[in-house]
Amino acid sequence: MDVRALTVVVLLLLAALTASVVLIGTGDFPIPAGDVLRTLVGEGDPGQEFIVTELRLPRVLVGLLVGASLGLGGALFQSVSRNPLGSPDVLGLGQGATAGALTVIVLFSGSAGQVALGALAGGLVTGFAIYALAWKRGVHGYRLVLVGIGVSAIVTAVNGYLLTRSDIVDAARAVVWMTGSLDGRDWDQVWPLLALCAVLVPLVLANSRGLRMMEMGDDVSYALGVRVERVRLLLMLAAVLLTASATAAAGPVGFVALTAPQLARRLTRSPGPNLAASLCMGAALLVTADLASQRAFGAEQLPVGVVTGVLGGVYLLWLLVTERKAGRI
């Protein structure tokens, strides 16, 4: 057992839970952290119980689950592609989910539930297309990234076309969704995402050994008894489902899937995919960004996607400069 990695996971969990408690207490009716904890264990007054359990707790849980899903999905893609840029943001899965949601909004004026299903379907179709186009006696890292960038460009153009086809009301609704936000999230978004994570997270962790072996190359993995293509297909399907479901729940929240695995790797200083650390890092990043979006700009509350986009863009530039100096790109 890697003691440092375990310590990082525990500290990230504590950070995510602490930020969640503070976030639950933040709003037009502020609640001290102690009262939040008492309310969560059933000892708060009726007013605080309504605010905490019905209004703010679902939003925070969606933030934790979305962040964890994006962090884990990003770690899977980066490990399979063996490339720090192999993230759903770069590969176009977020844009694919956005295309599915826009199709439902613009062409069918669908409800919130139908938009979520459209986003999930769009992410799955995009993931399948990327995998199929990148296949040539197996799926290799740079080919996957390059195909993903091309698919992302095509789907982005489709999204622009759909926006031009929409009326002003649907366009405004679509732009709000495309920003990525946790506003208005309730228990209807919590339960499906929680059920999917309850199935996929243990499945991914159970295949983590095969994923570690695959980072040494396909030939070595075959020699060690790993069914490479089977494990790769299974984990990529899990990553696509995690990313698409997170996008369906909160919109295309940018750069969490890119930054969380890299930050987790730097903290643990451990080889391998660092799946648990990436999951916890993603959850901590998203709830912290949501807290910053509510507190750091005075009376103006920004969508969480704006905050993660700014921070992630700065990190992406730093990563590109680092990779270029190291001669890897």
Short mmCIF file of C-alpha atoms in Angstrom, two decimals:
data_model
loop_
_atom_site.label_atom_id
_atom_site.label_comp_id
_atom_site.label_asym_id
_atom_site.label_seq_id
_atom_site.Cartn_x
_atom_site.Cartn_y
_atom_site.Cartn_z
CA MET A 1 0.00 0.00 0.00
CA ASP A 2 1.28 3.43 -0.97
CA VAL A 3 1.05 5.42 2.27
CA ARG A 4 1.49 8.79 0.54
CA ALA A 5 -1.26 8.05 -2.00
CA LEU A 6 -3.60 6.88 0.77
CA THR A 7 -2.88 10.04 2.76
CA VAL A 8 -3.61 12.21 -0.29
CA VAL A 9 -6.94 10.42 -0.87
CA VAL A 10 -7.98 10.93 2.77
CA LEU A 11 -7.00 14.62 2.73
CA LEU A 12 -8.83 15.21 -0.56
CA LEU A 13 -11.94 13.56 0.88
CA LEU A 14 -11.74 15.79 3.94
CA ALA A 15 -11.27 18.85 1.72
CA ALA A 16 -14.28 17.92 -0.42
CA LEU A 17 -16.49 17.30 2.61
CA THR A 18 -15.36 20.51 4.33
CA ALA A 19 -16.05 22.58 1.21
CA SER A 20 -19.45 20.85 0.93
CA VAL A 21 -20.45 21.80 4.47
CA VAL A 22 -19.39 25.41 3.89
CA LEU A 23 -21.22 25.45 0.54
CA ILE A 24 -24.44 24.16 2.14
CA GLY A 25 -24.27 27.03 4.61
CA THR A 26 -23.73 29.63 1.87
CA GLY A 27 -26.60 31.60 0.39
CA ASP A 28 -29.18 34.31 1.02
CA PHE A 29 -29.92 32.61 4.34
CA PRO A 30 -26.46 31.75 5.75
CA ILE A 31 -26.22 28.81 8.13
CA PRO A 32 -23.16 28.20 10.38
CA ALA A 33 -21.22 25.01 9.73
CA GLY A 34 -22.16 23.60 13.13
CA ASP A 35 -25.86 24.05 12.41
CA VAL A 36 -25.40 22.44 8.99
CA LEU A 37 -23.87 19.35 10.60
CA ARG A 38 -26.62 19.17 13.22
CA THR A 39 -29.26 19.48 10.51
CA LEU A 40 -27.66 16.73 8.45
CA VAL A 41 -27.95 14.32 11.41
CA GLY A 42 -31.58 15.32 11.98
CA GLU A 43 -31.23 17.77 14.87
CA GLY A 44 -31.88 21.08 13.09
CA ASP A 45 -35.00 23.24 13.30
CA PRO A 46 -37.68 22.84 10.58
CA GLY A 47 -36.60 25.94 8.65
CA GLN A 48 -32.96 24.91 8.48
CA GLU A 49 -33.93 21.33 7.64
CA PHE A 50 -35.96 22.48 4.65
CA ILE A 51 -33.19 24.77 3.37
CA VAL A 52 -30.46 22.18 3.86
CA THR A 53 -32.10 18.93 2.76
CA GLU A 54 -34.45 20.20 0.07
CA LEU A 55 -32.63 23.17 -1.46
CA ARG A 56 -28.88 22.98 -0.93
CA LEU A 57 -27.90 19.37 -0.20
CA PRO A 58 -29.01 18.04 -3.63
CA ARG A 59 -26.95 20.71 -5.39
CA VAL A 60 -23.87 19.83 -3.36
CA LEU A 61 -24.33 16.09 -3.91
CA VAL A 62 -24.67 16.64 -7.66
CA GLY A 63 -21.46 18.70 -7.54
CA LEU A 64 -19.60 15.94 -5.69
CA LEU A 65 -20.85 13.20 -8.01
CA VAL A 66 -20.23 15.20 -11.18
CA GLY A 67 -16.71 16.15 -10.05
CA ALA A 68 -15.92 12.57 -9.06
CA SER A 69 -17.26 11.22 -12.37
CA LEU A 70 -15.25 13.71 -14.42
CA GLY A 71 -12.08 13.11 -12.40
CA LEU A 72 -12.34 9.34 -12.76
CA GLY A 73 -13.32 9.52 -16.43
CA GLY A 74 -10.41 11.84 -17.16
CA ALA A 75 -7.98 9.51 -15.38
CA LEU A 76 -9.21 6.57 -17.45
CA PHE A 77 -8.85 8.40 -20.76
CA GLN A 78 -5.39 9.74 -19.91
CA SER A 79 -4.22 6.30 -18.80
CA VAL A 80 -5.64 4.48 -21.84
CA SER A 81 -4.19 7.04 -24.25
CA ARG A 82 -0.98 7.41 -22.21
CA ASN A 83 -1.24 11.13 -22.90
CA PRO A 84 -1.92 13.97 -20.41
CA LEU A 85 -4.08 15.65 -23.08
CA GLY A 86 -6.26 12.56 -23.47
CA SER A 87 -9.19 14.09 -21.63
CA PRO A 88 -12.91 14.18 -22.48
CA ASP A 89 -12.60 17.95 -22.95
CA VAL A 90 -10.00 17.50 -25.69
CA LEU A 91 -11.47 14.33 -27.22
CA GLY A 92 -14.87 15.92 -27.79
CA LEU A 93 -17.09 13.88 -25.49
CA GLY A 94 -18.38 17.02 -23.82
CA GLN A 95 -19.17 18.51 -27.21
CA GLY A 96 -20.91 15.29 -28.22
CA ALA A 97 -23.09 15.35 -25.12
CA THR A 98 -23.79 19.01 -25.83
CA ALA A 99 -24.90 18.11 -29.37
CA GLY A 100 -27.34 15.56 -27.97
CA ALA A 101 -28.77 18.08 -25.53
CA LEU A 102 -29.01 20.82 -28.17
CA THR A 103 -30.84 18.47 -30.52
CA VAL A 104 -33.48 17.85 -27.87
CA ILE A 105 -33.74 21.55 -26.94
CA VAL A 106 -33.76 23.02 -30.45
CA LEU A 107 -35.63 20.42 -32.48
CA PHE A 108 -38.02 19.00 -29.88
CA SER A 109 -38.21 21.63 -27.09
CA GLY A 110 -37.76 18.77 -24.64
CA SER A 111 -38.08 18.80 -20.87
CA ALA A 112 -35.11 18.79 -18.49
CA GLY A 113 -35.23 15.00 -18.23
CA GLN A 114 -35.29 14.61 -22.00
CA VAL A 115 -32.36 17.02 -22.34
CA ALA A 116 -30.37 14.88 -19.89
CA LEU A 117 -31.17 11.73 -21.88
CA GLY A 118 -30.19 13.51 -25.09
CA ALA A 119 -26.86 14.53 -23.57
CA LEU A 120 -26.20 10.97 -22.42
CA ALA A 121 -27.04 9.59 -25.89
CA GLY A 122 -24.86 12.22 -27.60
CA GLY A 123 -21.89 11.37 -25.40
CA LEU A 124 -22.26 7.65 -26.05
CA VAL A 125 -22.54 8.10 -29.84
CA THR A 126 -19.49 10.38 -29.88
CA GLY A 127 -17.47 7.97 -27.77
CA PHE A 128 -18.35 5.07 -30.05
CA ALA A 129 -17.42 7.12 -33.13
CA ILE A 130 -14.03 8.09 -31.68
CA TYR A 131 -13.24 4.50 -30.70
CA ALA A 132 -14.29 3.13 -34.10
CA LEU A 133 -12.33 5.75 -36.07
CA ALA A 134 -9.23 5.30 -33.90
CA TRP A 135 -9.26 1.51 -34.23
CA LYS A 136 -6.46 0.00 -36.30
CA ARG A 137 -5.29 -3.31 -34.85
CA GLY A 138 -5.99 -1.75 -31.48
CA VAL A 139 -6.43 1.77 -30.12
CA HIS A 140 -3.24 3.73 -29.48
CA GLY A 141 -2.72 6.93 -27.58
CA TYR A 142 -1.87 9.65 -30.08
CA ARG A 143 -4.24 8.24 -32.69
CA LEU A 144 -7.06 8.39 -30.13
CA VAL A 145 -6.22 12.00 -29.24
CA LEU A 146 -5.94 13.13 -32.87
CA VAL A 147 -9.20 11.44 -33.88
CA GLY A 148 -10.87 12.95 -30.82
CA ILE A 149 -9.70 16.45 -31.75
CA GLY A 150 -11.08 16.00 -35.27
CA VAL A 151 -14.42 14.68 -34.01
CA SER A 152 -14.55 17.53 -31.50
CA ALA A 153 -14.16 20.09 -34.28
CA ILE A 154 -16.95 18.48 -36.32
CA VAL A 155 -19.35 18.27 -33.38
CA THR A 156 -18.58 21.87 -32.37
CA ALA A 157 -19.61 22.96 -35.87
CA VAL A 158 -22.83 20.93 -35.54
CA ASN A 159 -23.54 22.66 -32.22
CA GLY A 160 -23.09 26.06 -33.84
CA TYR A 161 -25.47 25.07 -36.61
CA LEU A 162 -28.10 23.92 -34.12
CA LEU A 163 -27.87 27.23 -32.27
CA THR A 164 -28.45 29.15 -35.50
CA ARG A 165 -31.57 27.03 -36.14
CA SER A 166 -33.12 27.81 -32.76
CA ASP A 167 -35.41 30.65 -31.76
CA ILE A 168 -34.34 33.18 -29.15
CA VAL A 169 -35.94 31.37 -26.20
CA ASP A 170 -34.42 27.97 -27.02
CA ALA A 171 -31.07 29.58 -27.82
CA ALA A 172 -30.98 31.31 -24.42
CA ARG A 173 -31.90 28.05 -22.71
CA ALA A 174 -29.22 26.19 -24.65
CA VAL A 175 -26.49 28.72 -23.85
CA VAL A 176 -27.28 28.53 -20.13
CA TRP A 177 -27.04 24.74 -20.27
CA MET A 178 -23.80 24.84 -22.29
CA THR A 179 -22.09 26.99 -19.66
CA GLY A 180 -22.21 24.22 -17.07
CA SER A 181 -24.03 25.02 -13.85
CA LEU A 182 -25.32 23.45 -10.64
CA ASP A 183 -28.16 25.95 -10.21
CA GLY A 184 -31.55 24.38 -9.66
CA ARG A 185 -30.25 20.85 -9.23
CA ASP A 186 -32.45 18.64 -7.06
CA TRP A 187 -32.88 15.02 -6.05
CA ASP A 188 -34.04 14.08 -9.57
CA GLN A 189 -30.45 14.58 -10.75
CA VAL A 190 -28.87 12.98 -7.66
CA TRP A 191 -30.37 9.49 -7.79
CA PRO A 192 -29.59 8.48 -11.41
CA LEU A 193 -26.02 9.77 -11.13
CA LEU A 194 -25.53 8.07 -7.76
CA ALA A 195 -26.83 4.75 -9.12
CA LEU A 196 -24.54 4.92 -12.15
CA CYS A 197 -21.50 5.75 -10.00
CA ALA A 198 -22.38 2.91 -7.61
CA VAL A 199 -22.11 0.49 -10.54
CA LEU A 200 -19.23 1.97 -12.53
CA VAL A 201 -16.79 3.04 -9.80
CA PRO A 202 -16.37 -0.49 -8.31
CA LEU A 203 -16.15 -1.92 -11.84
CA VAL A 204 -13.36 0.50 -12.76
CA LEU A 205 -11.43 -0.04 -9.53
CA ALA A 206 -11.70 -3.81 -9.99
CA ASN A 207 -9.91 -3.47 -13.35
CA SER A 208 -7.25 -1.05 -12.10
CA ARG A 209 -4.54 -3.74 -12.13
CA GLY A 210 -5.07 -4.37 -15.84
CA LEU A 211 -4.97 -0.63 -16.45
CA ARG A 212 -1.63 -0.34 -14.63
CA MET A 213 -0.22 -3.17 -16.73
CA MET A 214 -1.42 -1.55 -19.95
CA GLU A 215 0.59 1.60 -19.21
CA MET A 216 3.72 -0.53 -19.82
CA GLY A 217 2.57 -1.35 -23.35
CA ASP A 218 0.28 -3.88 -25.00
CA ASP A 219 2.97 -6.55 -25.51
CA VAL A 220 3.98 -6.56 -21.86
CA SER A 221 0.33 -6.59 -20.81
CA TYR A 222 -0.41 -9.61 -23.02
CA ALA A 223 2.61 -11.38 -21.54
CA LEU A 224 1.28 -10.72 -18.04
CA GLY A 225 -2.08 -12.23 -18.90
CA VAL A 226 -4.12 -9.04 -19.42
CA ARG A 227 -6.82 -9.17 -22.09
CA VAL A 228 -5.82 -5.77 -23.40
CA GLU A 229 -8.59 -4.94 -25.87
CA ARG A 230 -11.30 -6.29 -23.62
CA VAL A 231 -10.07 -4.25 -20.64
CA ARG A 232 -9.51 -1.17 -22.80
CA LEU A 233 -13.01 -1.34 -24.31
CA LEU A 234 -14.61 -1.90 -20.91
CA LEU A 235 -12.79 1.00 -19.27
CA MET A 236 -13.38 3.37 -22.17
CA LEU A 237 -17.09 2.53 -22.08
CA ALA A 238 -17.09 3.25 -18.35
CA ALA A 239 -15.25 6.54 -18.93
CA VAL A 240 -17.71 7.60 -21.63
CA LEU A 241 -20.68 6.76 -19.39
CA LEU A 242 -19.20 8.66 -16.46
CA THR A 243 -18.45 11.73 -18.56
CA ALA A 244 -21.76 11.71 -20.42
CA SER A 245 -23.81 11.23 -17.25
CA ALA A 246 -21.92 14.06 -15.51
CA THR A 247 -22.57 16.31 -18.51
CA ALA A 248 -26.23 15.31 -18.53
CA ALA A 249 -26.55 16.26 -14.86
CA ALA A 250 -24.70 19.61 -14.83
CA GLY A 251 -23.90 20.55 -18.42
CA PRO A 252 -20.41 20.52 -19.96
CA VAL A 253 -18.34 21.62 -16.96
CA GLY A 254 -14.94 22.22 -18.51
CA PHE A 255 -11.44 21.11 -17.62
CA VAL A 256 -12.17 19.16 -14.42
CA ALA A 257 -11.52 15.90 -16.28
CA LEU A 258 -8.25 17.31 -17.63
CA THR A 259 -6.81 18.82 -14.46
CA ALA A 260 -7.97 16.46 -11.70
CA PRO A 261 -5.88 13.40 -12.77
CA GLN A 262 -2.76 15.51 -13.32
CA LEU A 263 -3.05 17.28 -9.98
CA ALA A 264 -3.69 13.95 -8.25
CA ARG A 265 -0.60 12.42 -9.87
CA ARG A 266 1.54 15.36 -8.73
CA LEU A 267 0.27 15.08 -5.17
CA THR A 268 0.64 11.31 -4.85
CA ARG A 269 3.92 11.13 -6.83
CA SER A 270 2.81 7.62 -7.62
CA PRO A 271 2.98 5.79 -10.97
CA GLY A 272 -0.16 4.35 -12.45
CA PRO A 273 -3.57 5.86 -13.12
CA ASN A 274 -4.24 7.08 -9.53
CA LEU A 275 -7.94 6.38 -9.94
CA ALA A 276 -9.06 6.94 -6.34
CA ALA A 277 -7.03 10.13 -5.99
CA SER A 278 -8.37 11.47 -9.30
CA LEU A 279 -11.94 10.73 -8.23
CA CYS A 280 -11.50 12.59 -4.93
CA MET A 281 -9.62 15.44 -6.61
CA GLY A 282 -12.42 15.93 -9.12
CA ALA A 283 -15.04 16.09 -6.37
CA ALA A 284 -12.96 18.54 -4.33
CA LEU A 285 -12.24 20.74 -7.35
CA LEU A 286 -15.86 21.07 -8.42
CA VAL A 287 -17.38 21.87 -5.01
CA THR A 288 -14.54 24.32 -4.33
CA ALA A 289 -15.12 26.00 -7.69
CA ASP A 290 -18.85 26.20 -6.94
CA LEU A 291 -18.08 27.77 -3.56
CA ALA A 292 -15.77 30.29 -5.25
CA SER A 293 -18.41 31.10 -7.85
CA GLN A 294 -20.84 32.05 -5.08
CA ARG A 295 -18.47 33.91 -2.75
CA ALA A 296 -15.59 35.35 -4.75
CA PHE A 297 -17.53 37.76 -6.96
CA GLY A 298 -19.71 39.62 -4.49
CA ALA A 299 -23.37 39.76 -5.42
CA GLU A 300 -22.65 38.23 -8.85
CA GLN A 301 -22.93 34.44 -8.85
CA LEU A 302 -21.20 32.82 -11.80
CA PRO A 303 -22.00 29.36 -13.18
CA VAL A 304 -19.45 26.86 -11.95
CA GLY A 305 -18.46 26.09 -15.56
CA VAL A 306 -17.11 29.62 -15.95
CA VAL A 307 -14.80 29.22 -12.93
CA THR A 308 -13.53 25.78 -13.95
CA GLY A 309 -13.06 27.01 -17.53
CA VAL A 310 -10.84 29.92 -16.45
CA LEU A 311 -8.76 27.84 -14.05
CA GLY A 312 -8.57 24.90 -16.45
CA GLY A 313 -7.53 27.10 -19.38
CA VAL A 314 -4.63 28.49 -17.36
CA TYR A 315 -3.63 24.96 -16.34
CA LEU A 316 -3.83 23.72 -19.95
CA LEU A 317 -1.48 26.46 -21.12
CA TRP A 318 0.96 25.59 -18.34
CA LEU A 319 0.74 21.89 -19.24
CA LEU A 320 1.41 22.56 -22.93
CA VAL A 321 4.46 24.69 -22.10
CA THR A 322 5.76 22.00 -19.73
CA GLU A 323 5.24 19.21 -22.25
CA ARG A 324 6.96 21.24 -24.98
CA LYS A 325 9.98 21.98 -22.78
CA ALA A 326 10.23 18.29 -21.99
CA GLY A 327 10.22 17.50 -25.74
CA ARG A 328 7.07 15.39 -25.61
CA ILE A 329 5.07 17.60 -28.03
#
